[in-house]
Coordinates of C-alpha atoms in Angstrom, one line a residue:
Chain A
M1 CA 118.7 27.7 -17.9
D2 CA 119.3 30.9 -19.9
V3 CA 120.5 34.4 -18.9
K4 CA 117.1 35.8 -19.1
S5 CA 115.6 33.4 -16.6
V6 CA 118.5 33.7 -14.3
N7 CA 118.2 37.5 -14.5
Q8 CA 114.5 37.4 -13.7
A9 CA 114.9 34.9 -10.9
L10 CA 117.6 37.0 -9.2
K11 CA 115.5 40.2 -9.5
G12 CA 112.5 38.4 -8.0
F13 CA 114.6 37.0 -5.1
I14 CA 116.3 40.4 -4.4
T15 CA 113.0 42.3 -4.6
D16 CA 111.0 39.9 -2.5
K17 CA 113.6 38.9 0.1
L18 CA 116.1 41.7 0.3
L19 CA 114.1 44.8 -0.6
H20 CA 110.8 43.6 1.0
G21 CA 109.0 44.0 -2.4
D22 CA 110.2 47.4 -3.2
G23 CA 112.2 46.7 -6.3
A24 CA 111.0 49.5 -8.5
E25 CA 114.5 51.1 -8.9
L26 CA 116.3 47.8 -9.2
T27 CA 118.3 47.4 -12.4
D28 CA 121.1 45.1 -13.7
H29 CA 123.6 47.7 -12.6
T30 CA 122.3 48.7 -9.2
P31 CA 125.2 48.6 -6.8
L32 CA 124.2 45.8 -4.5
L33 CA 127.1 46.1 -2.1
E34 CA 127.4 49.9 -1.9
W35 CA 123.8 50.4 -1.2
G36 CA 123.8 47.8 1.4
I37 CA 121.2 45.5 -0.4
V38 CA 123.6 42.6 -0.1
D39 CA 125.2 42.3 3.3
S40 CA 126.8 39.2 4.9
L41 CA 123.6 37.7 6.0
A42 CA 122.0 38.4 2.6
M43 CA 124.9 36.9 0.9
V44 CA 124.4 33.5 2.6
S45 CA 120.7 33.4 1.6
L46 CA 121.6 34.5 -1.9
L47 CA 124.1 31.6 -2.2
T48 CA 121.5 29.2 -0.9
F49 CA 118.9 30.5 -3.4
V50 CA 121.4 30.1 -6.3
Q51 CA 122.1 26.5 -5.2
T52 CA 118.4 25.5 -4.9
S53 CA 117.0 27.4 -7.9
F54 CA 119.7 26.7 -10.5
G55 CA 121.6 23.8 -8.9
V56 CA 124.7 25.8 -9.1
T57 CA 127.2 25.8 -6.2
I58 CA 129.3 28.9 -6.2
P59 CA 132.8 27.9 -5.2
D60 CA 134.3 29.8 -2.3
D61 CA 137.0 31.3 -4.6
E62 CA 134.3 33.0 -6.6
V63 CA 132.5 34.6 -3.7
S64 CA 134.2 37.9 -4.3
P65 CA 132.9 41.6 -4.3
R66 CA 133.3 41.8 -8.1
N67 CA 131.0 38.8 -8.7
F68 CA 128.4 40.2 -6.3
Q69 CA 128.5 43.9 -7.0
S70 CA 125.4 43.9 -9.4
I71 CA 122.8 41.7 -10.8
E72 CA 124.7 41.6 -14.1
A73 CA 127.8 40.5 -12.3
L74 CA 126.0 37.8 -10.5
Q75 CA 124.2 36.4 -13.5
N76 CA 127.5 36.3 -15.4
L77 CA 129.0 34.4 -12.5
I78 CA 126.1 31.9 -12.3
M79 CA 126.2 31.2 -16.1
R80 CA 130.0 30.8 -16.1
V81 CA 130.0 28.4 -13.1
A82 CA 127.1 26.4 -14.6
R83 CA 129.1 26.2 -17.9
D84 CA 132.6 25.4 -16.4
R85 CA 131.2 22.9 -13.9
P86 CA 128.3 21.1 -15.6
E87 CA 128.3 18.4 -12.9
G88 CA 127.0 21.0 -10.5
A89 CA 124.4 22.3 -12.8
D90 CA 120.7 21.2 -12.7
G91 CA 120.2 18.3 -15.3
G92 CA 122.6 19.5 -18.0
A93 CA 121.9 23.2 -18.2
D94 CA 121.4 25.1 -21.3
Q95 CA 124.9 25.9 -22.6
G96 CA 123.5 28.7 -24.8
A97 CA 125.0 31.6 -22.8
Chain B
M1 CA 160.8 32.5 36.0
L2 CA 164.6 32.7 36.2
L3 CA 164.8 35.9 34.2
E4 CA 162.5 37.9 36.4
T5 CA 164.4 37.4 39.6
A6 CA 168.0 37.3 38.2
P7 CA 169.6 40.7 38.5
R8 CA 169.9 42.3 35.0
V9 CA 173.2 43.7 33.9
R10 CA 172.3 47.3 33.5
T11 CA 174.4 49.7 31.6
E12 CA 171.6 52.3 31.5
G13 CA 172.6 55.7 32.5
Q14 CA 176.1 54.7 33.0
T15 CA 177.3 55.1 29.4
K16 CA 179.7 57.9 28.8
V17 CA 178.4 59.4 25.5
R18 CA 181.2 59.8 23.0
D19 CA 181.3 62.6 20.4
H20 CA 180.9 60.4 17.3
Y21 CA 179.3 57.1 16.4
D22 CA 178.7 55.3 13.2
V23 CA 174.9 55.3 13.9
I24 CA 172.6 57.0 16.4
V25 CA 169.3 55.3 17.0
I26 CA 166.6 57.5 18.5
G27 CA 164.2 55.3 20.5
G28 CA 164.6 51.9 22.2
G29 CA 161.4 50.1 21.2
P30 CA 161.5 47.1 18.8
A31 CA 162.3 49.4 15.8
G32 CA 165.2 51.0 17.7
S33 CA 166.6 48.0 19.6
G34 CA 166.1 45.8 16.5
S35 CA 168.1 48.2 14.3
A36 CA 170.7 48.9 16.9
M37 CA 171.5 45.3 17.6
L38 CA 171.7 44.3 13.9
L39 CA 174.0 47.2 13.2
A40 CA 176.2 46.4 16.2
E41 CA 176.4 42.8 14.9
R42 CA 177.7 44.2 11.6
G43 CA 180.6 45.8 13.5
L44 CA 179.2 49.5 13.7
S45 CA 179.4 51.7 16.7
V46 CA 175.9 52.5 17.8
L47 CA 174.4 54.9 20.3
M48 CA 170.8 54.3 21.2
L49 CA 168.8 56.9 23.0
E50 CA 165.6 56.0 25.0
K51 CA 163.7 58.6 26.9
D52 CA 161.8 56.2 29.2
Q53 CA 163.1 54.0 32.0
F54 CA 162.4 50.4 30.9
P55 CA 160.3 48.4 31.5
R56 CA 157.6 50.7 30.3
Y57 CA 154.1 50.0 29.1
H58 CA 153.4 49.8 25.4
V59 CA 150.3 48.5 23.5
G60 CA 150.7 45.9 20.6
E61 CA 151.0 42.6 22.3
S62 CA 150.4 40.2 19.4
L63 CA 153.3 39.4 17.1
T64 CA 153.2 37.9 13.6
G65 CA 155.4 35.2 12.0
T66 CA 158.1 37.5 10.8
A67 CA 158.6 38.7 14.4
G68 CA 158.8 35.0 15.4
D69 CA 161.5 34.6 12.9
F70 CA 163.5 37.5 14.2
I71 CA 163.1 36.2 17.8
T72 CA 164.4 32.8 16.7
R73 CA 167.4 34.3 14.9
A74 CA 168.2 36.4 17.9
G75 CA 168.1 33.2 20.0
L76 CA 165.4 34.5 22.4
N77 CA 162.9 31.6 22.3
E78 CA 163.9 30.1 25.7
Q79 CA 163.8 33.5 27.4
M80 CA 160.4 34.2 25.8
A81 CA 159.1 31.0 27.3
A82 CA 160.7 31.7 30.7
L83 CA 158.9 35.1 30.8
D84 CA 155.6 33.3 30.5
F85 CA 154.9 34.8 27.0
V86 CA 152.3 32.9 25.1
P87 CA 152.8 30.9 21.9
K88 CA 150.4 32.2 19.4
P89 CA 148.4 29.6 17.4
G90 CA 146.7 32.1 15.0
V91 CA 144.0 34.7 14.7
K92 CA 140.3 34.1 15.1
V93 CA 138.0 36.7 13.6
V94 CA 134.4 36.7 14.8
G95 CA 131.8 38.9 13.2
R96 CA 128.1 39.4 13.3
E97 CA 125.6 36.6 12.4
G98 CA 127.9 33.9 13.3
A99 CA 130.5 34.8 10.7
E100 CA 133.8 33.3 12.0
F101 CA 137.1 32.3 10.6
F102 CA 140.5 31.2 12.0
V103 CA 143.9 31.9 10.3
P104 CA 146.7 29.8 11.8
V105 CA 150.2 31.3 12.1
L106 CA 152.5 30.4 9.3
R107 CA 155.6 30.1 11.6
P108 CA 155.8 30.0 15.3
T109 CA 155.3 33.4 17.1
W110 CA 154.2 34.9 20.4
Q111 CA 151.8 37.0 22.3
V112 CA 153.8 39.3 24.7
R113 CA 153.6 41.9 27.4
R114 CA 155.4 44.7 25.6
A115 CA 157.0 46.2 28.7
E116 CA 159.0 43.0 29.2
F117 CA 159.5 42.1 25.5
D118 CA 160.8 45.5 24.6
H119 CA 163.1 45.3 27.7
L120 CA 164.4 41.9 26.6
L121 CA 165.2 43.4 23.1
L122 CA 166.9 46.4 24.6
D123 CA 169.0 44.3 26.9
L124 CA 170.0 42.1 24.0
A125 CA 171.0 45.2 21.9
I126 CA 173.2 46.3 24.8
S127 CA 174.8 42.9 25.1
K128 CA 175.7 43.1 21.5
G129 CA 177.7 46.3 22.1
V130 CA 175.1 49.0 21.6
E131 CA 175.7 51.9 23.8
H132 CA 172.5 52.9 25.5
V133 CA 171.8 56.2 27.2
R134 CA 168.6 57.5 28.7
G135 CA 167.8 60.8 27.2
A136 CA 165.8 62.6 24.7
A137 CA 166.8 63.9 21.2
K138 CA 166.3 67.6 21.0
S139 CA 167.4 68.8 17.5
V140 CA 169.1 67.5 14.3
L141 CA 172.6 68.7 13.1
S142 CA 173.0 69.0 9.5
E143 CA 175.7 70.1 7.1
A144 CA 175.1 70.9 3.4
G145 CA 171.8 69.1 3.4
R146 CA 173.1 66.0 5.2
V147 CA 172.1 65.0 8.7
T148 CA 175.3 64.6 10.7
G149 CA 174.1 64.2 14.3
I150 CA 171.8 65.4 17.0
T151 CA 171.7 67.4 20.2
M152 CA 170.3 65.6 23.1
T153 CA 169.5 66.0 26.8
T154 CA 170.3 63.0 29.1
A155 CA 168.0 61.9 31.9
E156 CA 170.5 63.6 34.3
G157 CA 169.9 66.9 32.5
D158 CA 173.2 67.1 30.6
D159 CA 173.0 68.6 27.1
R160 CA 175.1 66.8 24.6
V161 CA 176.1 67.1 20.9
V162 CA 176.7 63.8 19.3
H163 CA 177.8 63.3 15.7
A164 CA 177.2 60.3 13.5
S165 CA 177.5 59.0 10.0
F166 CA 173.9 58.0 10.1
V167 CA 170.8 58.7 12.2
I168 CA 167.9 56.4 12.6
D169 CA 164.5 57.7 13.8
A170 CA 162.9 55.0 15.8
S171 CA 161.0 57.4 18.0
G172 CA 157.6 55.8 17.4
Q173 CA 154.5 58.0 17.5
S174 CA 156.6 60.9 18.6
V175 CA 157.7 61.1 14.9
F176 CA 160.8 63.0 15.8
M177 CA 162.3 63.6 12.3
S178 CA 158.9 64.8 11.0
R179 CA 158.5 67.2 13.9
Q180 CA 162.0 68.4 13.2
E181 CA 160.8 69.0 9.6
I182 CA 163.7 66.7 8.3
A183 CA 161.1 64.1 7.3
G184 CA 157.8 65.1 5.7
P185 CA 154.7 66.1 7.6
R186 CA 152.7 63.5 9.6
R187 CA 149.5 63.1 7.7
V188 CA 146.4 61.2 9.0
A189 CA 145.6 58.3 6.7
A190 CA 142.5 59.9 5.2
F191 CA 139.6 59.9 7.4
N192 CA 140.4 57.1 9.8
R193 CA 139.4 58.8 13.1
Q194 CA 139.2 56.2 15.7
I195 CA 139.7 55.9 19.4
A196 CA 141.1 52.9 21.2
L197 CA 140.7 52.0 24.8
Y198 CA 142.7 49.1 26.2
S199 CA 143.9 47.5 29.5
Q200 CA 144.9 44.1 30.9
F201 CA 142.4 41.8 32.6
S202 CA 142.6 38.6 34.7
G203 CA 139.9 36.0 34.9
V204 CA 139.0 36.1 31.2
V205 CA 137.5 32.7 30.0
P206 CA 140.1 31.1 27.7
D207 CA 139.5 29.7 24.3
V208 CA 139.6 25.9 23.9
G209 CA 141.2 23.5 21.4
V210 CA 143.6 24.6 18.7
Q211 CA 142.5 28.2 19.1
H212 CA 143.6 28.3 22.7
N213 CA 145.6 31.5 23.2
S214 CA 144.9 32.9 19.7
T215 CA 144.3 36.5 19.1
V216 CA 140.6 37.1 18.8
I217 CA 139.2 40.0 16.8
F218 CA 135.5 40.8 17.4
Y219 CA 133.9 43.1 14.9
R220 CA 130.5 44.6 14.7
D221 CA 129.8 47.6 12.4
T222 CA 132.6 49.0 10.3
Y223 CA 135.5 50.2 12.5
H224 CA 133.8 49.0 15.7
W225 CA 136.0 46.2 16.9
A226 CA 137.7 44.7 19.9
W227 CA 140.8 42.6 20.4
L228 CA 141.4 39.9 23.0
I229 CA 145.1 38.8 23.3
P230 CA 146.3 36.4 26.1
V231 CA 149.6 37.9 27.2
S232 CA 150.5 35.4 30.0
S233 CA 149.0 32.3 31.5
E234 CA 146.9 34.7 33.7
L235 CA 146.5 38.0 31.8
V236 CA 144.6 39.0 28.7
S237 CA 144.9 42.3 26.9
I238 CA 141.5 43.6 25.8
G239 CA 141.0 46.6 23.6
V240 CA 137.9 48.3 22.3
V241 CA 138.1 50.5 19.1
L242 CA 135.4 52.9 18.0
P243 CA 135.1 55.7 15.5
T244 CA 135.3 59.0 17.5
S245 CA 131.7 59.8 16.5
S246 CA 130.5 56.6 18.0
Y247 CA 132.7 57.1 21.1
K248 CA 131.0 60.5 21.7
L249 CA 127.6 58.7 21.4
R250 CA 128.6 56.3 24.1
G251 CA 129.1 59.1 26.6
G252 CA 132.7 60.1 25.6
T253 CA 134.4 58.4 28.5
S254 CA 137.0 55.7 28.3
K255 CA 135.4 53.7 31.0
G256 CA 131.9 54.0 29.5
A257 CA 133.1 53.1 26.0
M258 CA 135.0 50.1 27.3
A259 CA 131.9 48.9 29.2
W260 CA 129.8 49.4 26.1
G261 CA 132.2 47.4 24.0
L262 CA 132.4 44.5 26.4
E263 CA 128.6 44.5 26.6
H264 CA 127.7 45.0 22.9
L265 CA 130.4 44.3 20.4
H266 CA 129.9 40.5 20.5
P267 CA 128.2 38.0 22.7
E268 CA 131.4 35.8 22.9
L269 CA 133.4 38.7 24.2
T270 CA 130.7 39.5 26.7
Q271 CA 130.6 36.0 27.9
R272 CA 134.4 35.6 28.1
A273 CA 134.9 38.9 29.9
S274 CA 131.9 38.5 32.3
G275 CA 134.0 37.5 35.3
A276 CA 137.1 39.5 34.4
T277 CA 138.9 42.0 36.6
Q278 CA 140.8 44.9 35.1
V279 CA 144.3 44.8 36.7
E280 CA 145.7 48.1 35.5
G281 CA 144.6 51.6 34.4
M282 CA 142.9 52.3 31.1
H283 CA 145.0 53.3 28.2
V284 CA 143.6 55.6 25.4
S285 CA 144.8 56.3 21.9
R286 CA 143.1 58.6 19.4
N287 CA 143.2 59.4 15.7
Y288 CA 145.9 57.0 15.2
S289 CA 146.6 56.1 11.6
Y290 CA 149.1 58.3 9.9
R291 CA 152.0 58.3 7.4
V292 CA 155.2 60.4 7.1
D293 CA 156.6 61.0 3.7
P294 CA 159.5 61.3 2.7
F295 CA 160.9 59.2 5.5
A296 CA 164.6 58.8 4.4
G297 CA 167.2 61.2 3.2
P298 CA 170.9 62.0 3.3
G299 CA 172.3 60.6 6.5
W300 CA 168.9 59.6 8.0
L301 CA 165.9 57.3 7.8
C302 CA 162.9 56.3 9.8
V303 CA 161.9 52.8 11.0
G304 CA 158.5 51.6 12.3
D305 CA 155.9 54.0 13.8
S306 CA 158.1 57.0 13.2
H307 CA 156.9 57.0 9.6
C308 CA 153.8 54.9 9.4
F309 CA 151.0 53.6 11.7
T310 CA 148.0 51.7 10.3
D311 CA 144.8 50.4 11.9
P312 CA 146.3 47.8 14.3
I313 CA 143.6 45.1 13.7
F314 CA 146.0 42.5 12.4
S315 CA 148.8 43.3 14.8
F316 CA 151.5 44.3 12.2
G317 CA 153.1 47.1 14.3
A318 CA 156.0 45.4 16.2
S319 CA 156.6 42.8 13.5
F320 CA 156.9 45.4 10.7
A321 CA 159.2 47.4 12.9
L322 CA 161.6 44.4 13.1
T323 CA 161.3 43.7 9.4
E324 CA 162.1 47.4 8.5
A325 CA 165.0 47.3 11.1
Q326 CA 166.5 44.5 9.1
A327 CA 166.1 46.4 5.8
A328 CA 167.4 49.6 7.4
T329 CA 170.5 47.8 8.6
D330 CA 171.3 46.4 5.2
T331 CA 170.7 49.9 3.7
I332 CA 172.9 51.7 6.1
V333 CA 175.8 49.1 6.1
A334 CA 175.8 49.3 2.3
A335 CA 175.6 53.1 2.2
L336 CA 178.4 53.6 4.6
A337 CA 180.6 51.2 2.6
N338 CA 179.7 52.9 -0.7
P339 CA 178.5 56.6 0.0
T340 CA 177.9 57.3 -3.8
A341 CA 175.2 54.6 -3.8
E342 CA 173.4 56.1 -0.8
P343 CA 170.6 57.9 -2.7
E344 CA 169.7 54.7 -4.6
L345 CA 169.9 52.6 -1.4
L346 CA 167.6 54.9 0.4
Q347 CA 165.1 54.9 -2.4
T348 CA 165.2 51.1 -2.4
Y349 CA 164.6 51.1 1.4
A350 CA 161.6 53.6 1.0
D351 CA 160.1 51.5 -1.8
Y352 CA 160.4 48.3 0.4
C353 CA 158.7 49.9 3.4
N354 CA 156.0 51.4 1.2
R355 CA 155.3 48.1 -0.4
G356 CA 154.8 46.3 2.8
Q357 CA 152.9 49.0 4.6
G358 CA 150.7 49.5 1.4
R359 CA 149.8 45.9 1.1
A360 CA 148.9 45.7 4.9
A361 CA 146.7 48.8 4.4
E362 CA 145.0 47.2 1.4
L363 CA 144.4 43.9 3.4
I364 CA 142.9 46.0 6.2
R365 CA 140.8 48.1 3.9
Y366 CA 139.5 45.0 2.2
F367 CA 138.6 43.4 5.6
W368 CA 136.6 46.4 6.6
K369 CA 134.9 46.9 3.3
F370 CA 134.1 43.3 2.6
P371 CA 134.3 41.4 5.9
A372 CA 132.0 38.6 4.6
F373 CA 134.1 38.2 1.5
F374 CA 137.3 38.2 3.5
A375 CA 135.9 35.2 5.4
Y376 CA 135.3 33.3 2.1
M377 CA 138.7 34.3 0.9
T378 CA 140.4 32.4 3.7
K379 CA 138.7 29.2 2.5
G380 CA 139.3 29.4 -1.2
Q381 CA 142.4 29.3 -3.4
Y382 CA 143.7 32.5 -1.8
G383 CA 143.6 31.0 1.7
D384 CA 147.3 30.3 1.7
D385 CA 148.1 33.8 0.6
L386 CA 146.0 35.2 3.5
V387 CA 148.0 33.1 5.9
R388 CA 151.2 34.5 4.5
L389 CA 149.9 38.1 4.6
L390 CA 148.7 37.8 8.2
A391 CA 152.2 36.3 9.1
G392 CA 153.6 39.7 7.9
D393 CA 154.8 38.5 4.5
C394 CA 153.7 41.8 2.9
F395 CA 157.1 42.8 1.6
T396 CA 157.6 40.2 -1.2
P397 CA 159.0 41.7 -4.5
E398 CA 155.8 40.8 -6.3
P399 CA 152.3 41.0 -4.7
L400 CA 150.6 37.7 -3.8
A401 CA 147.6 36.8 -6.0
A402 CA 145.3 37.5 -3.1
T403 CA 146.6 41.1 -2.9
V404 CA 145.9 41.6 -6.6
E405 CA 142.4 40.2 -6.3
M406 CA 141.7 42.4 -3.2
K407 CA 143.0 45.5 -5.0
K408 CA 140.7 44.8 -8.0
S409 CA 137.7 44.6 -5.8
L410 CA 138.7 47.8 -3.9
Q411 CA 139.0 49.7 -7.1
D412 CA 136.2 48.4 -9.1
S413 CA 132.5 49.4 -8.8
P414 CA 129.4 49.6 -11.0
L415 CA 129.1 53.2 -9.6
L416 CA 132.2 54.1 -11.5
H417 CA 131.1 52.5 -14.7
R418 CA 128.4 55.0 -15.2
I419 CA 130.9 57.9 -15.3
P420 CA 132.3 58.7 -18.7
E421 CA 135.9 57.6 -19.1
G422 CA 138.6 60.2 -18.5
R423 CA 139.8 62.6 -15.8
G424 CA 136.4 62.7 -14.1
R425 CA 136.2 58.9 -13.7
D426 CA 139.8 58.7 -12.6
I427 CA 139.1 61.2 -9.9
A428 CA 135.9 59.4 -8.9
A429 CA 137.9 56.1 -8.7
R430 CA 140.3 57.8 -6.3
I431 CA 137.5 59.0 -4.1
Y432 CA 135.8 55.6 -4.2
E433 CA 139.1 53.8 -3.4
R434 CA 139.6 56.0 -0.3
F435 CA 136.0 56.3 0.7
D436 CA 135.9 53.5 3.2
F437 CA 138.3 55.5 5.2
F438 CA 136.1 58.5 5.0
Q439 CA 134.5 58.4 8.4
G440 CA 132.2 61.4 9.0
V441 CA 131.4 61.7 5.3
D442 CA 127.9 60.5 4.4
A443 CA 127.9 60.9 0.6
A444 CA 130.1 62.0 -2.3
F445 CA 128.9 63.2 -5.7
L446 CA 130.6 64.2 -8.9
D447 CA 129.3 66.9 -11.2
L448 CA 131.0 67.1 -14.7
S449 CA 128.8 69.8 -16.2
E450 CA 131.4 72.4 -15.6
G451 CA 134.9 71.0 -15.0
V452 CA 135.0 68.5 -12.1
M453 CA 133.0 69.5 -9.0
I454 CA 133.1 67.2 -6.0
Y455 CA 130.4 67.5 -3.4
F456 CA 130.8 65.9 0.0
I457 CA 127.9 65.6 2.5
L458 CA 129.3 65.5 6.0
A459 CA 127.7 63.9 9.0
E460 CA 128.9 66.5 11.3
D461 CA 130.7 69.9 11.6
D462 CA 134.1 68.8 12.8
I463 CA 137.5 70.6 12.5
D464 CA 139.5 67.3 12.2
L465 CA 137.3 66.3 9.3
Y466 CA 137.9 69.6 7.5
D467 CA 141.6 69.1 8.0
S468 CA 141.4 65.6 6.5
L469 CA 139.3 66.8 3.6
R470 CA 141.8 69.6 2.9
D471 CA 144.6 67.0 2.9
F472 CA 142.7 64.8 0.5
E473 CA 142.0 67.8 -1.8
E474 CA 145.8 68.6 -1.9
Q475 CA 146.5 65.0 -2.9
L476 CA 143.8 65.2 -5.7
V477 CA 145.3 68.5 -7.0
S478 CA 148.8 67.2 -7.0
D479 CA 147.8 64.0 -8.9
F480 CA 145.2 65.4 -11.3
G481 CA 146.0 69.1 -11.6
R482 CA 144.0 72.1 -10.3
D483 CA 142.3 72.9 -13.5
E484 CA 138.5 73.0 -13.1
L485 CA 138.7 70.9 -10.0
A486 CA 136.7 72.0 -6.9
V487 CA 135.7 70.3 -3.7
L488 CA 132.7 71.6 -1.8
S489 CA 131.6 70.2 1.6
F490 CA 128.2 70.6 3.2
T491 CA 127.3 69.9 6.8
P492 CA 123.6 69.1 7.8
D493 CA 123.0 72.7 8.9
I494 CA 123.8 74.2 5.5
I495 CA 122.5 71.3 3.2
E496 CA 119.8 73.6 1.8
A497 CA 122.6 75.7 0.3
M498 CA 123.7 72.7 -1.8
P499 CA 122.7 73.1 -5.5
P500 CA 120.5 70.4 -7.0
L501 CA 122.6 67.4 -8.0
D502 CA 120.2 65.9 -10.5
D503 CA 122.9 65.5 -13.1
A504 CA 125.7 64.5 -10.7
Y505 CA 127.0 61.0 -10.4
T506 CA 126.8 59.3 -7.0
I507 CA 130.2 57.9 -5.9
V508 CA 129.0 56.9 -2.5
D509 CA 125.9 57.5 -0.6
R510 CA 125.7 55.9 2.8
R511 CA 122.5 57.7 3.7
R512 CA 120.7 55.0 1.7
Q513 CA 121.8 52.2 4.0

């Protein structure tokens, strides 16, 4: 698991599931919360996606607006949790981040 | 039920008002009775004015843990139970899409009918030696910049002049000292324009299990919410709160808006209220968040709603009034003993109140801005902090870790990172921080090509909104200077007149949602 693949997977999920395919304007810094892309329902499906795709369980403490405000923030969160809690990562994740 | 049938010892209306007291307290609600009884316990002579005949209706039936502590210290627990007030287990918050969390009370506290609770406190104050007179304060006496008393008219119509070493304004939403231009002007807390409709109902289906008798908050879209508070074994207070724009859309009548709220705010509310009967008239409050500043000065200070009222979603009102009453008492006792220290003591009092009210406001702002994250926060490492904050522990010398975390989230946004560092970004940050309170404003842009130009797009042409925007502009100017700073607002009918904003930074744009 590296930053690039996490980034691409997140963009794919958000484009397909949350933007109904219309992800042309989506960047690493798009404000996901302000623009209503991630609301409470989307947040739950996003957490499930992160769990199933990367084997990373985001602890309740880390479910905060700062960690969900952009794709960049989300990918940093996922990499950090995977690194700090390797038992939760999928088969010994790449520590390269 | 002993208390309800036993004849009360009433001194009301019989007090012969003297010419001088140590302290005059204007208002007999929890802020007034609380301050008056504590001052009397410290040996001061106290005159308390109340314009209404008690018991009288008042909204705000749910108390937090700090009020529970006050009640215990005052020795009132048995009487509270005898009055069929309801022990409060906690607060349940129910949102859309099944989002739900429960925050238990930290310390025992109560749900009350304020008419009787406030009467109980008033009687307790009288029993401690407070002189109570029914009447209204008319004007403030001052000498060389110091408040020295008031003029008043008693319920019998007698005009009186009464002097005091100190005057407390506990007049609630009447904001007496502000209207007398002794305290600062009453300013609406940014753009929080809401309307609340509330009444008491019987036949509401109770909650079961540990949440039985808890306060329930149902929310839908931002600022659309309802409370459900059991206030006796039979009666439940239900209130529906809507932004004024949304109220107008629902027909603009209190009855229509209440019916809409019960039907649409949340299925659980609809179900629990389906067989309910409204047992009293409808009460309506509008435009109700405000602050008064300054709220303390030579010979006077404000307690409770007379200087600050915030979105009541977490029921802080009566509890904060009692917390401030305690602080006001300590301040006044110390100031009368050592007059040279008064300015410093008053500053400490103001800082204390601002700290508590500010943290409550941040908690509420965070809830409205990030309701789903708020729910997660109750489960994680900050859960205990939230229990404390909801118990009313907002006045601690240092902020709790949860408050620090919430504040960071309220202030930080990728939208701001795009703006070059400096005065422009600082101004944008201020707008961003306040924007969740900007009801009626659809979008805000910042243009830095010539100075700092702020563009607001308003949802409607509304005089209250212009007033609020002017207020906000004044605050920006006082904090950031007037140089090259301009605020321009555009309503839908003149939107064509707005210059192209290609190079402007978007601070918020709700039209995208």
